[in-house]
Every structure is written in C-alpha cells, then in structure tokens.
PDB file of C-alpha atoms in Angstrom:
ATOM      1  CA  MET A   1     -14.239   5.862  31.844  1.00 32.00           C
ATOM      2  CA  GLY A   2     -12.653   9.320  31.789  1.00 27.00           C
ATOM      3  CA  MET A   3      -9.312   7.960  32.994  1.00 27.00           C
ATOM      4  CA  VAL A   4      -9.342   5.287  30.297  1.00 29.00           C
ATOM      5  CA  ALA A   5     -10.115   7.872  27.624  1.00 30.00           C
ATOM      6  CA  MET A   6      -7.339  10.118  28.890  1.00 29.00           C
ATOM      7  CA  ALA A   7      -4.840   7.264  28.924  1.00 34.00           C
ATOM      8  CA  ALA A   8      -5.852   6.259  25.423  1.00 37.00           C
ATOM      9  CA  GLY A   9      -5.395   9.834  24.226  1.00 37.00           C
ATOM     10  CA  VAL A  10      -1.925  10.037  25.720  1.00 37.00           C
ATOM     11  CA  PHE A  11      -1.052   6.652  24.244  1.00 39.00           C
ATOM     12  CA  LEU A  12      -2.253   7.567  20.764  1.00 43.00           C
ATOM     13  CA  GLY A  13      -0.337  10.816  20.959  1.00 45.00           C
ATOM     14  CA  CYS A  14       2.891   8.838  21.115  1.00 54.00           C
ATOM     15  CA  PHE A  15       2.466   7.669  17.529  1.00 69.00           C
ATOM     16  CA  ASN A  16       4.289   9.696  14.879  1.00 79.00           C
ATOM     17  CA  ARG A  17       2.144  10.161  11.772  1.00 84.00           C
ATOM     18  CA  ASN A  18       4.251  12.888  10.184  1.00 87.00           C
ATOM     19  CA  ALA A  19       5.972  12.327   6.862  1.00 82.00           C
ATOM     20  CA  LEU A  20       9.343  10.626   7.050  1.00 82.00           C
ATOM     21  CA  VAL A  21      12.425  12.857   6.947  1.00 79.00           C
ATOM     22  CA  LEU A  22      13.698  12.984   3.368  1.00 81.00           C
ATOM     23  CA  PRO A  23      17.260  13.776   2.231  1.00 79.00           C
ATOM     24  CA  ASP A  24      17.956  17.459   1.529  1.00 76.00           C
ATOM     25  CA  ARG A  25      18.614  16.738  -2.133  1.00 77.00           C
ATOM     26  CA  VAL A  26      15.073  15.442  -2.701  1.00 76.00           C
ATOM     27  CA  LEU A  27      12.524  17.930  -4.049  1.00 71.00           C
ATOM     28  CA  GLN A  28       9.645  18.168  -1.584  1.00 82.00           C
ATOM     29  CA  HIS A  29       6.150  19.406  -2.413  1.00 83.00           C
ATOM     30  CA  GLU A  30       3.512  21.189  -0.399  1.00 91.00           C
ATOM     31  CA  THR A  31       0.604  18.799   0.123  1.00 93.00           C
ATOM     32  CA  ARG A  32      -3.113  18.734   0.819  1.00 95.00           C
ATOM     33  CA  GLU A  33      -5.270  16.099   2.521  1.00 96.00           C
ATOM     34  CA  SER A  34      -8.930  15.109   2.333  1.00 97.00           C
ATOM     35  CA  THR A  35     -11.212  12.107   2.800  1.00 97.00           C
ATOM     36  CA  GLU A  36     -13.595  10.817   0.149  1.00 98.00           C
ATOM     37  CA  VAL A  37     -16.256   8.100   0.302  1.00 98.00           C
ATOM     38  CA  ILE A  38     -17.082   5.686  -2.499  1.00 98.00           C
ATOM     39  CA  VAL A  39     -19.682   2.924  -2.698  1.00 98.00           C
ATOM     40  CA  SER A  40     -18.542  -0.641  -3.338  1.00 98.00           C
ATOM     41  CA  HIS A  41     -20.873  -3.641  -3.200  1.00 96.00           C
ATOM     42  CA  GLY A  42     -23.464  -1.320  -1.675  1.00 97.00           C
ATOM     43  CA  ASP A  43     -21.227  -0.265   1.227  1.00 97.00           C
ATOM     44  CA  ASP A  44     -19.376   2.972   1.948  1.00 98.00           C
ATOM     45  CA  VAL A  45     -15.584   2.725   1.697  1.00 98.00           C
ATOM     46  CA  ARG A  46     -13.436   5.663   2.726  1.00 97.00           C
ATOM     47  CA  ILE A  47     -10.377   6.836   0.835  1.00 98.00           C
ATOM     48  CA  ASP A  48      -7.906   9.204   2.465  1.00 97.00           C
ATOM     49  CA  VAL A  49      -6.339  11.442  -0.183  1.00 98.00           C
ATOM     50  CA  TYR A  50      -2.818  12.833   0.210  1.00 97.00           C
ATOM     51  CA  ARG A  51      -1.623  14.755  -2.820  1.00 96.00           C
ATOM     52  CA  PRO A  52       0.826  17.409  -3.969  1.00 95.00           C
ATOM     53  CA  ASP A  53      -0.619  20.902  -3.921  1.00 94.00           C
ATOM     54  CA  THR A  54       0.270  21.456  -7.559  1.00 93.00           C
ATOM     55  CA  PRO A  55      -1.908  21.410 -10.696  1.00 93.00           C
ATOM     56  CA  GLY A  56      -2.038  18.557 -13.165  1.00 94.00           C
ATOM     57  CA  ARG A  57      -2.179  14.795 -13.020  1.00 96.00           C
ATOM     58  CA  HIS A  58       0.273  12.922 -10.824  1.00 95.00           C
ATOM     59  CA  ALA A  59       1.525   9.365 -10.604  1.00 94.00           C
ATOM     60  CA  THR A  60      -0.850   7.799  -8.094  1.00 97.00           C
ATOM     61  CA  VAL A  61      -0.411   5.095  -5.457  1.00 98.00           C
ATOM     62  CA  LEU A  62      -3.174   3.138  -3.760  1.00 98.00           C
ATOM     63  CA  LEU A  63      -1.914   2.365  -0.262  1.00 98.00           C
ATOM     64  CA  LEU A  64      -3.202  -0.845   1.333  1.00 97.00           C
ATOM     65  CA  HIS A  65      -2.797  -1.148   5.101  1.00 96.00           C
ATOM     66  CA  GLY A  66      -2.013  -4.276   7.089  1.00 95.00           C
ATOM     67  CA  SER A  67      -4.143  -6.549   9.275  1.00 94.00           C
ATOM     68  CA  GLY A  68      -4.069  -4.005  12.123  1.00 92.00           C
ATOM     69  CA  GLY A  69      -6.474  -1.827  10.159  1.00 92.00           C
ATOM     70  CA  ILE A  70      -6.638   1.936   9.754  1.00 89.00           C
ATOM     71  CA  HIS A  71      -8.081   2.948  13.123  1.00 80.00           C
ATOM     72  CA  GLY A  72      -6.230   5.113  15.648  1.00 66.00           C
ATOM     73  CA  LEU A  73      -3.780   2.405  16.699  1.00 58.00           C
ATOM     74  CA  GLY A  74      -3.041   1.228  13.181  1.00 56.00           C
ATOM     75  CA  THR A  75      -2.470   4.407  11.210  1.00 66.00           C
ATOM     76  CA  GLN A  76       1.138   5.194  12.004  1.00 80.00           C
ATOM     77  CA  GLN A  77       2.936   3.440   9.144  1.00 87.00           C
ATOM     78  CA  VAL A  78       0.352   3.845   6.400  1.00 92.00           C
ATOM     79  CA  THR A  79      -0.210   7.532   7.217  1.00 92.00           C
ATOM     80  CA  ARG A  80       3.513   8.306   7.280  1.00 93.00           C
ATOM     81  CA  TYR A  81       3.969   6.515   3.968  1.00 94.00           C
ATOM     82  CA  ALA A  82       1.072   8.447   2.404  1.00 95.00           C
ATOM     83  CA  ARG A  83       2.329  11.827   3.579  1.00 94.00           C
ATOM     84  CA  THR A  84       5.836  11.020   2.401  1.00 94.00           C
ATOM     85  CA  LEU A  85       4.661   9.927  -1.047  1.00 96.00           C
ATOM     86  CA  ALA A  86       2.666  13.153  -1.399  1.00 95.00           C
ATOM     87  CA  ALA A  87       5.745  15.158  -0.412  1.00 93.00           C
ATOM     88  CA  LEU A  88       7.605  13.257  -3.135  1.00 94.00           C
ATOM     89  CA  GLY A  89       5.089  14.481  -5.716  1.00 94.00           C
ATOM     90  CA  GLN A  90       2.761  11.497  -5.954  1.00 95.00           C
ATOM     91  CA  THR A  91      -0.900  11.219  -5.057  1.00 97.00           C
ATOM     92  CA  ALA A  92      -1.403   8.632  -2.306  1.00 97.00           C
ATOM     93  CA  LEU A  93      -4.843   7.099  -1.752  1.00 98.00           C
ATOM     94  CA  VAL A  94      -5.254   5.146   1.490  1.00 97.00           C
ATOM     95  CA  VAL A  95      -8.108   2.692   0.907  1.00 98.00           C
ATOM     96  CA  HIS A  96     -10.099   1.690   4.017  1.00 97.00           C
ATOM     97  CA  TYR A  97     -10.878  -1.706   2.531  1.00 98.00           C
ATOM     98  CA  PHE A  98     -12.059  -3.056   5.910  1.00 97.00           C
ATOM     99  CA  ASP A  99     -15.047  -0.670   5.781  1.00 97.00           C
ATOM    100  CA  GLY A 100     -17.201  -2.895   3.604  1.00 96.00           C
ATOM    101  CA  THR A 101     -16.765  -5.979   5.781  1.00 97.00           C
ATOM    102  CA  GLY A 102     -16.875  -4.191   9.118  1.00 96.00           C
ATOM    103  CA  ASN A 103     -13.475  -5.380  10.320  1.00 95.00           C
ATOM    104  CA  PHE A 104     -11.471  -3.549  12.962  1.00 93.00           C
ATOM    105  CA  ILE A 105      -8.507  -5.880  12.595  1.00 94.00           C
ATOM    106  CA  ALA A 106      -8.189  -9.109  10.614  1.00 95.00           C
ATOM    107  CA  ASP A 107      -7.074 -12.569  11.675  1.00 95.00           C
ATOM    108  CA  GLU A 108      -6.314 -15.474   9.343  1.00 93.00           C
ATOM    109  CA  GLU A 109      -9.951 -16.574   9.234  1.00 96.00           C
ATOM    110  CA  ALA A 110     -11.119 -13.094   8.207  1.00 96.00           C
ATOM    111  CA  GLU A 111      -8.408 -12.867   5.576  1.00 95.00           C
ATOM    112  CA  GLN A 112      -9.537 -16.129   3.990  1.00 94.00           C
ATOM    113  CA  GLU A 113     -13.211 -15.141   4.145  1.00 97.00           C
ATOM    114  CA  HIS A 114     -12.904 -11.619   2.782  1.00 98.00           C
ATOM    115  CA  TYR A 115      -9.867 -11.698   0.465  1.00 98.00           C
ATOM    116  CA  TRP A 116     -11.735 -11.368  -2.817  1.00 98.00           C
ATOM    117  CA  ARG A 117     -14.260  -8.906  -1.402  1.00 98.00           C
ATOM    118  CA  TRP A 118     -11.337  -6.685  -0.383  1.00 98.00           C
ATOM    119  CA  VAL A 119      -9.810  -7.073  -3.833  1.00 98.00           C
ATOM    120  CA  GLY A 120     -13.146  -5.917  -5.277  1.00 98.00           C
ATOM    121  CA  ASP A 121     -13.230  -2.872  -3.014  1.00 98.00           C
ATOM    122  CA  VAL A 122      -9.688  -1.902  -4.031  1.00 98.00           C
ATOM    123  CA  ARG A 123     -10.697  -2.238  -7.662  1.00 98.00           C
ATOM    124  CA  ALA A 124     -13.671   0.051  -7.007  1.00 98.00           C
ATOM    125  CA  ALA A 125     -11.199   2.551  -5.569  1.00 98.00           C
ATOM    126  CA  ILE A 126      -9.167   2.284  -8.782  1.00 98.00           C
ATOM    127  CA  THR A 127     -12.282   3.012 -10.842  1.00 98.00           C
ATOM    128  CA  TRP A 128     -12.983   6.079  -8.703  1.00 98.00           C
ATOM    129  CA  ALA A 129      -9.356   7.223  -8.941  1.00 98.00           C
ATOM    130  CA  ASP A 130      -9.436   6.969 -12.731  1.00 97.00           C
ATOM    131  CA  SER A 131     -12.033   9.757 -12.830  1.00 96.00           C
ATOM    132  CA  GLN A 132     -10.131  12.234 -10.639  1.00 97.00           C
ATOM    133  CA  SER A 133      -8.500  15.222 -12.329  1.00 96.00           C
ATOM    134  CA  TYR A 134      -5.295  14.915 -10.275  1.00 96.00           C
ATOM    135  CA  VAL A 135      -4.722  11.206 -11.030  1.00 97.00           C
ATOM    136  CA  ASN A 136      -2.671   9.906 -13.946  1.00 95.00           C
ATOM    137  CA  PRO A 137      -4.492   6.647 -14.790  1.00 94.00           C
ATOM    138  CA  ARG A 138      -1.507   5.408 -16.790  1.00 93.00           C
ATOM    139  CA  GLN A 139       0.681   5.582 -13.699  1.00 94.00           C
ATOM    140  CA  LEU A 140      -1.617   4.117 -11.086  1.00 97.00           C
ATOM    141  CA  SER A 141       0.200   1.692  -8.814  1.00 98.00           C
ATOM    142  CA  VAL A 142      -0.338  -0.203  -5.556  1.00 98.00           C
ATOM    143  CA  LEU A 143       1.803  -0.120  -2.433  1.00 98.00           C
ATOM    144  CA  GLY A 144       0.752  -2.826   0.024  1.00 98.00           C
ATOM    145  CA  ILE A 145       1.951  -3.309   3.583  1.00 97.00           C
ATOM    146  CA  SER A 146       1.765  -6.749   5.250  1.00 96.00           C
ATOM    147  CA  LEU A 147      -1.799  -8.026   4.613  1.00 97.00           C
ATOM    148  CA  GLY A 148      -2.116  -5.190   2.104  1.00 97.00           C
ATOM    149  CA  ALA A 149       0.918  -6.576   0.280  1.00 98.00           C
ATOM    150  CA  TRP A 150      -0.619 -10.042  -0.001  1.00 98.00           C
ATOM    151  CA  LEU A 151      -3.830  -8.383  -1.159  1.00 98.00           C
ATOM    152  CA  GLY A 152      -1.917  -6.273  -3.677  1.00 98.00           C
ATOM    153  CA  VAL A 153      -0.756  -9.407  -5.475  1.00 98.00           C
ATOM    154  CA  GLY A 154      -4.389 -10.369  -6.011  1.00 98.00           C
ATOM    155  CA  VAL A 155      -5.334  -6.893  -7.230  1.00 98.00           C
ATOM    156  CA  GLY A 156      -2.434  -6.844  -9.690  1.00 98.00           C
ATOM    157  CA  ALA A 157      -3.305 -10.329 -10.936  1.00 97.00           C
ATOM    158  CA  VAL A 158      -6.868  -9.408 -11.937  1.00 97.00           C
ATOM    159  CA  ASP A 159      -6.737  -5.702 -12.791  1.00 98.00           C
ATOM    160  CA  ALA A 160      -4.746  -4.593 -15.823  1.00 97.00           C
ATOM    161  CA  ARG A 161      -5.056  -0.939 -14.762  1.00 97.00           C
ATOM    162  CA  VAL A 162      -2.368  -1.455 -12.108  1.00 98.00           C
ATOM    163  CA  HIS A 163       0.917  -0.102 -13.483  1.00 97.00           C
ATOM    164  CA  ARG A 164       3.283  -1.345 -10.751  1.00 98.00           C
ATOM    165  CA  LEU A 165       3.222  -3.207  -7.430  1.00 98.00           C
ATOM    166  CA  ALA A 166       5.481  -2.346  -4.487  1.00 98.00           C
ATOM    167  CA  LEU A 167       4.954  -4.731  -1.590  1.00 98.00           C
ATOM    168  CA  VAL A 168       6.299  -4.567   1.966  1.00 98.00           C
ATOM    169  CA  GLY A 169       6.216  -7.905   3.800  1.00 97.00           C
ATOM    170  CA  ALA A 170       4.618  -9.877   0.970  1.00 97.00           C
ATOM    171  CA  GLY A 171       4.114 -13.519   0.152  1.00 97.00           C
ATOM    172  CA  LEU A 172       2.035 -15.581  -2.262  1.00 97.00           C
ATOM    173  CA  GLU A 173      -1.419 -16.996  -1.609  1.00 96.00           C
ATOM    174  CA  PRO A 174      -1.455 -20.530  -3.129  1.00 94.00           C
ATOM    175  CA  PHE A 175      -4.674 -19.853  -5.050  1.00 95.00           C
ATOM    176  CA  LEU A 176      -2.936 -17.052  -7.001  1.00 96.00           C
ATOM    177  CA  ALA A 177      -0.098 -19.176  -8.352  1.00 93.00           C
ATOM    178  CA  ASP A 178      -1.793 -19.638 -11.739  1.00 92.00           C
ATOM    179  CA  SER A 179      -2.592 -15.909 -12.112  1.00 94.00           C
ATOM    180  CA  LEU A 180       0.929 -14.495 -11.895  1.00 96.00           C
ATOM    181  CA  ARG A 181       1.402 -14.327 -15.648  1.00 94.00           C
ATOM    182  CA  ARG A 182      -0.850 -11.252 -15.537  1.00 94.00           C
ATOM    183  CA  VAL A 183       0.806  -9.289 -12.714  1.00 97.00           C
ATOM    184  CA  PRO A 184       2.610  -6.016 -13.498  1.00 97.00           C
ATOM    185  CA  PRO A 185       6.282  -5.452 -12.581  1.00 97.00           C
ATOM    186  CA  MET A 186       6.791  -5.939  -8.863  1.00 98.00           C
ATOM    187  CA  LEU A 187       9.158  -4.472  -6.248  1.00 98.00           C
ATOM    188  CA  LEU A 188       9.399  -6.512  -3.040  1.00 98.00           C
ATOM    189  CA  LEU A 189      10.690  -4.752   0.073  1.00 98.00           C
ATOM    190  CA  HIS A 190      11.326  -6.968   3.085  1.00 98.00           C
ATOM    191  CA  GLY A 191      12.935  -6.952   6.511  1.00 98.00           C
ATOM    192  CA  GLY A 192      15.686  -9.525   6.801  1.00 97.00           C
ATOM    193  CA  ASP A 193      14.646 -10.338  10.388  1.00 97.00           C
ATOM    194  CA  ASP A 194      10.912 -10.364   9.737  1.00 97.00           C
ATOM    195  CA  GLU A 195       9.457 -13.071  11.991  1.00 96.00           C
ATOM    196  CA  GLU A 196       5.803 -12.520  11.023  1.00 96.00           C
ATOM    197  CA  VAL A 197       6.410 -13.014   7.292  1.00 97.00           C
ATOM    198  CA  PRO A 198       9.867 -14.556   6.906  1.00 97.00           C
ATOM    199  CA  VAL A 199      11.856 -13.275   3.952  1.00 98.00           C
ATOM    200  CA  GLN A 200      11.648 -16.771   2.430  1.00 98.00           C
ATOM    201  CA  GLU A 201       7.997 -15.969   1.622  1.00 98.00           C
ATOM    202  CA  ALA A 202       9.085 -12.996  -0.477  1.00 98.00           C
ATOM    203  CA  ARG A 203      11.718 -15.134  -2.201  1.00 98.00           C
ATOM    204  CA  LYS A 204       9.050 -17.717  -3.046  1.00 97.00           C
ATOM    205  CA  LEU A 205       6.838 -14.983  -4.507  1.00 98.00           C
ATOM    206  CA  GLN A 206       9.714 -13.564  -6.529  1.00 98.00           C
ATOM    207  CA  ALA A 207      10.602 -17.002  -7.915  1.00 98.00           C
ATOM    208  CA  ALA A 208       6.975 -17.756  -8.820  1.00 97.00           C
ATOM    209  CA  VAL A 209       6.582 -14.406 -10.586  1.00 98.00           C
ATOM    210  CA  GLN A 210       9.773 -14.943 -12.546  1.00 97.00           C
ATOM    211  CA  ARG A 211       8.724 -18.472 -13.530  1.00 96.00           C
ATOM    212  CA  ALA A 212       5.537 -16.914 -14.911  1.00 96.00           C
ATOM    213  CA  GLY A 213       7.672 -14.687 -17.131  1.00 97.00           C
ATOM    214  CA  ARG A 214       7.062 -11.483 -15.180  1.00 97.00           C
ATOM    215  CA  ARG A 215       9.477  -9.125 -13.414  1.00 97.00           C
ATOM    216  CA  ALA A 216      10.025  -9.033  -9.657  1.00 98.00           C
ATOM    217  CA  GLN A 217      12.883  -7.335  -7.814  1.00 98.00           C
ATOM    218  CA  LEU A 218      13.564  -8.101  -4.139  1.00 98.00           C
ATOM    219  CA  VAL A 219      15.269  -5.669  -1.757  1.00 98.00           C
ATOM    220  CA  VAL A 220      16.064  -7.068   1.693  1.00 98.00           C
ATOM    221  CA  TYR A 221      16.842  -4.773   4.624  1.00 98.00           C
ATOM    222  CA  PRO A 222      19.173  -6.632   7.022  1.00 96.00           C
ATOM    223  CA  ALA A 223      18.241  -6.540  10.714  1.00 93.00           C
ATOM    224  CA  GLU A 224      14.836  -4.986   9.935  1.00 96.00           C
ATOM    225  CA  SER A 225      11.673  -6.620  11.272  1.00 96.00           C
ATOM    226  CA  HIS A 226       8.150  -6.813   9.861  1.00 95.00           C
ATOM    227  CA  THR A 227       7.671  -3.069  10.399  1.00 92.00           C
ATOM    228  CA  LEU A 228      10.528  -1.210   8.735  1.00 94.00           C
ATOM    229  CA  GLY A 229      12.271   1.506  10.759  1.00 93.00           C
ATOM    230  CA  ASP A 230      12.479   5.106   9.595  1.00 92.00           C
ATOM    231  CA  SER A 231      15.729   4.780   7.657  1.00 94.00           C
ATOM    232  CA  ALA A 232      14.647   1.639   5.818  1.00 95.00           C
ATOM    233  CA  SER A 233      11.162   3.070   5.215  1.00 95.00           C
ATOM    234  CA  THR A 234      12.631   6.217   3.671  1.00 94.00           C
ATOM    235  CA  ASP A 235      14.855   4.172   1.388  1.00 95.00           C
ATOM    236  CA  ALA A 236      11.925   1.909   0.487  1.00 96.00           C
ATOM    237  CA  LEU A 237       9.690   4.845  -0.466  1.00 95.00           C
ATOM    238  CA  LEU A 238      12.403   6.520  -2.535  1.00 95.00           C
ATOM    239  CA  ARG A 239      12.927   3.238  -4.392  1.00 95.00           C
ATOM    240  CA  ALA A 240       9.187   2.772  -4.806  1.00 96.00           C
ATOM    241  CA  THR A 241       8.745   6.314  -6.141  1.00 94.00           C
ATOM    242  CA  ARG A 242      11.368   5.761  -8.838  1.00 92.00           C
ATOM    243  CA  PHE A 243       9.798   2.383  -9.614  1.00 95.00           C
ATOM    244  CA  PHE A 244       6.268   3.784  -9.912  1.00 94.00           C
ATOM    245  CA  ARG A 245       7.399   6.532 -12.285  1.00 87.00           C
ATOM    246  CA  SER A 246       9.174   4.094 -14.574  1.00 82.00           C
ATOM    247  CA  ARG A 247       7.470   3.224 -17.814  1.00 73.00           C
ATOM    248  CA  HIS A 248       9.633   0.179 -18.557  1.00 65.00           C
TER     249      HIS A 248
END
C-alpha cells in the first residue's frame, strides 16, 4: 500500500501544472487562486478560481475539462490553461461538472446519460459567476477541451449569457443541429493529427454553424494530436484571449 502510494506520488509529480511560457512581449499579471463550492440540482459542484490579482471586473472564462476528469491524473491541461489565462488578465473558472453525477472519468455511455445535467451544472456556474465582483458578466465566455468542447456547444446553444465559445477538439452532437442558430461566435482550435476527434468533426461543426447564420472560425495545428503541445497551446490561448475580449 505504501509503495503504491509512493509510486503514485512520484508519477503525479511528473505532471506540469504551471502556466504556459508566454512571449516576453505579453503583459503578465500576478494571480491568485481559490476554490468555491456552489449547489446545482441539490449537489455540491466545485469551481476552481484563477484570477488576476488586480481590482475590478475582468473578462471571464469558464473552463470545461475533458472526459478524463479533474482529478490528480487529469488536471494537467486544464490547470495550465487556467493559470495561463489568469496571467493574461482574465478570470478562469474551472467547473468540476462531474461532481454532481459522481463521475471520475466519462465514457460514451456516461456522456449520453449526463450531457444535459452537465449543461445545467455549467449554467449554474454561470449564474454564480454573474454575482462575483471580479467577473464581467458581459464578457463571460466558455473554453471547452475535448468532452468539455462538445459540452460547450450545448451550453452556448441554450444560454444567451455566453459571450464567446473557444473549443479545443470539438464536434457536433446530432441533437444540437437545430439549436445552432442561437450559439455565440465560435473559435475552433484543433490538432491536425487528432485521432480521437478527427479534424473533420470540427469542420462539420463549423459548416453547420455557418449554415445556421452564425460565425465559426477554425484554426488547425498541423501535426498536433488531441492534446495540443505547449507551443500550440500557447498560441491557442493567445488567440482565445483576443477572441474573448472582442465585442464584435
């Protein structure tokens, strides 16, 4: 038991959760971190808060993790993204949307069963965020990764409070095809060599959004897989930050 725990500790220590390295020309902010708990559908749902240590309201991003969850083995990408966004001057809220359904990870069956419950929990997080003194409710966006990206489409389709969607590894659930006329502007960020969600899925989503009369831009990173490397991730977050701050 002790040996297993020690091995797990060493293994987890290999994961880098620090903010991504930003170019020297980019203004970087001191940040602060905390964890809050909200109640959604009668269940506790945690929200990890990463925000600039400066007064006032900031453009805010709800970060939605992938099917690997937000436990020790699944926090690397979402935590690095959150810390980087905070360093870029935006409040990042990591929503533990698995909390309400008790999932550790999610397979296809769980995704089908809980999709709309998770959408509801994200919307509850938006309601909570609206009341925070450091959140600008007019610039409240969603950044989804993998499963979180597919979920983000559903959130944007039913909640007019979402200002922008930036989605990494996204596609379109068939049951959302008729709801796309309500989605906000969308930025799709995708690895060209993604084998888990082939880039064709993002192209299908982009085409469907455009047919619905909405805006969707697709950026493909050649030779990148489902999990973007550091260089591509940095570029993606810089693009997303500019996109989230846009009012047009």
